[in-house]
CSV table of C-alpha atoms in Angstrom, one decimal:
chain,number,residue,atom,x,y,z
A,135,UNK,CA,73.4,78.6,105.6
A,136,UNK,CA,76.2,79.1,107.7
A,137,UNK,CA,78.9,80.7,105.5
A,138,UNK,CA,82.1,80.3,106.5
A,139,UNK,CA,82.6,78.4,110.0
A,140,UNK,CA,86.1,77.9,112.2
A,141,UNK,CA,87.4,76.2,115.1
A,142,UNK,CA,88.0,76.7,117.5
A,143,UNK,CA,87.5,80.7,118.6
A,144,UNK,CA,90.5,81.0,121.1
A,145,UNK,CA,93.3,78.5,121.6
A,146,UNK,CA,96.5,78.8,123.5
A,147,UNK,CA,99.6,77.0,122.7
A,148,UNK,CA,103.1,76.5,124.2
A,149,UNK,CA,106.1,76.8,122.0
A,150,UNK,CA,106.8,73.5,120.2
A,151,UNK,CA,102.9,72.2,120.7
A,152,UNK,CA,101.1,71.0,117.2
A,153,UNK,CA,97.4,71.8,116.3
A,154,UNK,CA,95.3,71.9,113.4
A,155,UNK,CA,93.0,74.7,112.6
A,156,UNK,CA,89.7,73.9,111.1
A,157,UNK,CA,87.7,75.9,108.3
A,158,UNK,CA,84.5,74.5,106.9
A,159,UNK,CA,82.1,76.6,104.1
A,160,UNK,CA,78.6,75.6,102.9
A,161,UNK,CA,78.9,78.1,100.1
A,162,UNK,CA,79.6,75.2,97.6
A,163,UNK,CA,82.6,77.6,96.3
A,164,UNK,CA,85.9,76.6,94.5
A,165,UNK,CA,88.6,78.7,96.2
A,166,UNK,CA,89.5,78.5,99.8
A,167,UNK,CA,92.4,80.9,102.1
A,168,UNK,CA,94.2,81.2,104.9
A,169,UNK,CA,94.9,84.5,106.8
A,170,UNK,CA,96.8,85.6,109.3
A,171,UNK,CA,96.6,89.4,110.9
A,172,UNK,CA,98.6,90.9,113.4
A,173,UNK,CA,98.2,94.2,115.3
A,174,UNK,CA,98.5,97.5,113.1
A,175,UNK,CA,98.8,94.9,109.8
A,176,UNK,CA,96.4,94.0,106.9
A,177,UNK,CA,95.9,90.6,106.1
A,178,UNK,CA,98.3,88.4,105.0
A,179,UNK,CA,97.8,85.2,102.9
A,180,UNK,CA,99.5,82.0,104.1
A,181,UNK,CA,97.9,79.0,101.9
A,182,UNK,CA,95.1,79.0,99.5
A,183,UNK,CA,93.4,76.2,97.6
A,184,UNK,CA,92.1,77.2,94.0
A,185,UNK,CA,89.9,74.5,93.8
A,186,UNK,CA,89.9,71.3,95.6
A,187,UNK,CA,92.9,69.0,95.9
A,188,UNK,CA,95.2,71.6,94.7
A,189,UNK,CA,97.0,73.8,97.2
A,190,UNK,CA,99.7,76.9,96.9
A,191,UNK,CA,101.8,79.2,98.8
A,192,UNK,CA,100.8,82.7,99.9
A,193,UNK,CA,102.5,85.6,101.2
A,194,UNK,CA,103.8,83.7,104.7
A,195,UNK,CA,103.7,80.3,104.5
A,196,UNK,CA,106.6,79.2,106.5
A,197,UNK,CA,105.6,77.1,109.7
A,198,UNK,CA,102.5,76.0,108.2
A,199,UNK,CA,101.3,73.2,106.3
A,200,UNK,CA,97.5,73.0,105.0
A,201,UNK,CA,94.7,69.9,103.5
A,202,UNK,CA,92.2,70.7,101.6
A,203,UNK,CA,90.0,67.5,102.5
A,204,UNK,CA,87.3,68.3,100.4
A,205,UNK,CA,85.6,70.6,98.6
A,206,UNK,CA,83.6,72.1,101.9
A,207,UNK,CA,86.9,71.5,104.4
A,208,UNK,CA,90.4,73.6,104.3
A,209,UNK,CA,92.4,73.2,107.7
A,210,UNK,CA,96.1,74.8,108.8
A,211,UNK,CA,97.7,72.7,110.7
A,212,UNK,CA,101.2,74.4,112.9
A,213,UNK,CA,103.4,71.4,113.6
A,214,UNK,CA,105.8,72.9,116.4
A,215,UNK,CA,104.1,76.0,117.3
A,216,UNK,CA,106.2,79.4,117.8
A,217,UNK,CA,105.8,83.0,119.8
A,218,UNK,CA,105.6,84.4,116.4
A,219,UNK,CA,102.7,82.6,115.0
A,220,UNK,CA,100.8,84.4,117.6
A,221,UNK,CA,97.9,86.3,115.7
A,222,UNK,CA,94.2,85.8,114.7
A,223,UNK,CA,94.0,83.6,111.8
A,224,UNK,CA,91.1,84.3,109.4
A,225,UNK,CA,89.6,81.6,106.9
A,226,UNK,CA,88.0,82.8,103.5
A,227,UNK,CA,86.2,81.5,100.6
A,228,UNK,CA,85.5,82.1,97.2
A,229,UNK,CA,83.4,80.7,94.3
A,230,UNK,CA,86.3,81.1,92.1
A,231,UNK,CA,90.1,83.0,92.5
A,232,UNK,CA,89.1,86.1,91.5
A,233,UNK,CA,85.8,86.4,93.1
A,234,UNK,CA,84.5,88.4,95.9
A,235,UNK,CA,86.0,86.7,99.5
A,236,UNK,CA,83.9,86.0,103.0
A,237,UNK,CA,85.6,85.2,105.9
A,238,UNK,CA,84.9,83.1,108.9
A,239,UNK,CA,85.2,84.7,112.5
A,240,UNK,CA,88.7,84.4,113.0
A,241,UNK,CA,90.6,81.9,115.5
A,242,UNK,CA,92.7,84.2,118.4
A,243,UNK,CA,96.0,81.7,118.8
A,244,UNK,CA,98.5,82.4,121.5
A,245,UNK,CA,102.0,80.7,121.7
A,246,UNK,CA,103.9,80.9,125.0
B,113,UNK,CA,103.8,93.4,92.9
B,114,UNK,CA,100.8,94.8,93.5
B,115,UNK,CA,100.3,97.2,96.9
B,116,UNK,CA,97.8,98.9,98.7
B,117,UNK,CA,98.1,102.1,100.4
B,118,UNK,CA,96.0,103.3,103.0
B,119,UNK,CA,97.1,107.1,104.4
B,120,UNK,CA,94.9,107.2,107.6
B,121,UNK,CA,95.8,105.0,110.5
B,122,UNK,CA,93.0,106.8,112.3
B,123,UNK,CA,89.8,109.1,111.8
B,124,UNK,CA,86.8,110.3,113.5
B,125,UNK,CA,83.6,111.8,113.0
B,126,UNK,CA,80.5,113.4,114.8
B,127,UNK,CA,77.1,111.1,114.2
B,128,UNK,CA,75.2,111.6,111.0
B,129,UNK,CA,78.6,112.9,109.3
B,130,UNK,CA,80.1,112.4,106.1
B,131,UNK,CA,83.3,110.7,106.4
B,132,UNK,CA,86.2,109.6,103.3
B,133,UNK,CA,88.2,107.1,103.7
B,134,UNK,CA,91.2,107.1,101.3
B,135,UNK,CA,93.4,104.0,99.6
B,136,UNK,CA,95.3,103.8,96.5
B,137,UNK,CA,97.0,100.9,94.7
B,138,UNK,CA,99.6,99.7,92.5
B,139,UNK,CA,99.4,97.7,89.6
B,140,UNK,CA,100.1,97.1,86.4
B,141,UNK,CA,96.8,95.1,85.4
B,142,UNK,CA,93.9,96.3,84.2
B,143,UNK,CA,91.3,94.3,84.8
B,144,UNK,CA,90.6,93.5,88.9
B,145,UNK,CA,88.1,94.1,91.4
B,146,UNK,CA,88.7,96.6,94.7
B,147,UNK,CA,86.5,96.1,97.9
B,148,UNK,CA,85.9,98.0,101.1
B,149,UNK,CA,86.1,95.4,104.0
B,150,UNK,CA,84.7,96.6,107.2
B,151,UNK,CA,86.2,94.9,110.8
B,152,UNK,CA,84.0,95.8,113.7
B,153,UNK,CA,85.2,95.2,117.2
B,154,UNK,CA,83.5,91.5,117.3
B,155,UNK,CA,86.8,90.9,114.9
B,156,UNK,CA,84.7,89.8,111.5
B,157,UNK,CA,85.5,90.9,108.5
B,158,UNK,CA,82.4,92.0,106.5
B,159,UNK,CA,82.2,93.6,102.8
B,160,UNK,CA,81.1,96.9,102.3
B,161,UNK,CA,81.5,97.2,98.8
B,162,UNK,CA,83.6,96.3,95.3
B,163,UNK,CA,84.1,97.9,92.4
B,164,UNK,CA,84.9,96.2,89.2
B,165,UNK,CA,88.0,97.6,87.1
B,166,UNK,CA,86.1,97.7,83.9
B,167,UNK,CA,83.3,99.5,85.2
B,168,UNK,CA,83.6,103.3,85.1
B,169,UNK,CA,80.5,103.7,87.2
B,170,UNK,CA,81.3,104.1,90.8
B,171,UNK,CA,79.7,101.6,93.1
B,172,UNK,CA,77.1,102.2,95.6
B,173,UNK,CA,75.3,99.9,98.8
B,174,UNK,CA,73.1,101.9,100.7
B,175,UNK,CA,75.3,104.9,102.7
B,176,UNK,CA,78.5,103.5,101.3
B,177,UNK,CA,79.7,104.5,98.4
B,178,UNK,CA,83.2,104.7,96.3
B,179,UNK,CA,85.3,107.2,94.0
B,180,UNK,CA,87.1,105.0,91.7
B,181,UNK,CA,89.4,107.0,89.1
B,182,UNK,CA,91.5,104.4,87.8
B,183,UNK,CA,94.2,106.5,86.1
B,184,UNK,CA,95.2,107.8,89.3
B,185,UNK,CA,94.7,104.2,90.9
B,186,UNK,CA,92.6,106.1,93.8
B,187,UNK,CA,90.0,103.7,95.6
B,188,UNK,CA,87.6,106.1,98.4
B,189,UNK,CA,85.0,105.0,100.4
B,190,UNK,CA,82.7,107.5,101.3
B,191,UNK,CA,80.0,107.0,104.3
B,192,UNK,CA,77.1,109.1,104.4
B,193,UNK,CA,75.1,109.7,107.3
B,194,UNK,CA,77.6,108.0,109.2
B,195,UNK,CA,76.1,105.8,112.5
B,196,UNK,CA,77.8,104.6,115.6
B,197,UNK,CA,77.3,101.0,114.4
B,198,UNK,CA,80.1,102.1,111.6
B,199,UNK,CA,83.0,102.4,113.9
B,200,UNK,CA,84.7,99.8,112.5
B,201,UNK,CA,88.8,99.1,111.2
B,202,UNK,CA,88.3,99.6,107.2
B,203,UNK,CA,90.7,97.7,104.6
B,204,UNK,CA,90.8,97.9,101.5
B,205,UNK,CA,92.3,95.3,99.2
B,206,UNK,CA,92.6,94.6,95.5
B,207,UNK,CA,92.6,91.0,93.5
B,208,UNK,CA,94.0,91.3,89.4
B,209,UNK,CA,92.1,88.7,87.2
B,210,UNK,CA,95.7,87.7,86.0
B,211,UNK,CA,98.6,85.3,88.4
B,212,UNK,CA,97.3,84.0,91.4
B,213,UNK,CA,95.0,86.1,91.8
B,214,UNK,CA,95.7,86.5,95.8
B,215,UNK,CA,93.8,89.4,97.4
B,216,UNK,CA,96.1,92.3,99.0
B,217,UNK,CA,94.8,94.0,101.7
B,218,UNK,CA,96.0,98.0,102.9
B,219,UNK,CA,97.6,98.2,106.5
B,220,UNK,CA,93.4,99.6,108.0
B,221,UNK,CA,91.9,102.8,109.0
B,222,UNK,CA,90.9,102.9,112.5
B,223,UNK,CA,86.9,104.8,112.3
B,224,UNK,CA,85.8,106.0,115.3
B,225,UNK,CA,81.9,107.1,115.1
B,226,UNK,CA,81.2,109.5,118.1
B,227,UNK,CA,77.5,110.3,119.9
């Protein structure tokens, strides 16, 4: 049982690249999110997924687009990369909205 | 909207000290759960401890433990016997049962567990 898994760990990007960020859970839970955190900041919601094949804004969603591909998958994909999406991005799951979230270990993305 | 507060950018305590970490919130729901997240230098985010709304007794796990007085919308975390493998960033965030239900997190508390 793996929890909550990401790839990759570290990735660094110049400005206008693309990539897709990956989030997998073998919790068999409902509710999936996207965080981002930068230094001397909580966590801030980008996208979440309530339950699969439904998808919604969070706090910072601009630059961004997500897919939930199933109910175990839940990527973020950055289609022309900028210096200010620099951050560690966290993935997180839930059995349902309101429950009690785990994280994955966080992807460190750099954009020259 | 709904905010969390947290007053202490940074604390630190002897070994085997009692520490209290502070947070208060902002809403006008009243049924939602609180958590104690802890972030240890390996960058994972692990919970400490939640606290449902509804419950008026506070929650305990082991050396962690919360004061919870909802009227004052005052969320502590208390660590007993504190150890060096507590150093840690601490959030705390807050989820309401009603909208979408997004968790807020507070801005962290840097703990620093000294030999």
């Amino acid at each position: 049982n793996a929890g909550v898994t990401q790839t990759p760990k570290f990735q660094v990007l110049k400005t206008g690249q693309s990539m897709t960020l990956q989030c997998a859970q073998d919790m068999n839970h409902n509710s999936m999110y996207w965080y981002r955190q930068d230094p001397g900041m909580g966590l801030r919601l980008i996208y979440y997924s309530a339950s699969e094949g439904t998808t919604d804004k969070g706090e910072v969603p601009n630059g961004y687009n997500v897919s939930r591909l199933n109910k175990r998958e839940f990527s973020l994909r950055l289609e022309s990369a900028a210096p200010s999406q620099t951050s560690v991005y966290f993935c997180a799951s839930s059995e349902q909205g309101r429950d009690t979230q785990y994280f994955g270990p966080g992807t460190r993305l750099t954009v020259l | 909207a709904q905010t969390v507060t947290q007053s202490q950018p940074e604390m630190s305590v002897q070994e085997a000290e009692t520490v209290t970490l502070s947070c208060t919130y902002d809403t006008s729901e009243n049924n939602y759960y609180l958590f104690w997240y802890k972030q240890p230098p390996s960058r994972q985010m692990i919970l400490v401890i939640r606290q449902e709304a509804y419950k008026q007794q506070n929650a305990t796990e082991n050396r962690f433990s919360v004061n919870f007085q909802k009227a004052a919308k005052s969320f502590s975390l208390k660590i007993s016997d504190s150890q060096l493998g507590d150093t840690a960033m601490y959030f705390c965030a807050f989820i309401d049962f009603q909208g979408a239900q997004k968790l807020v997190f507070g801005q962290g508390t840097r703990l620093t567990i000294n030999p």
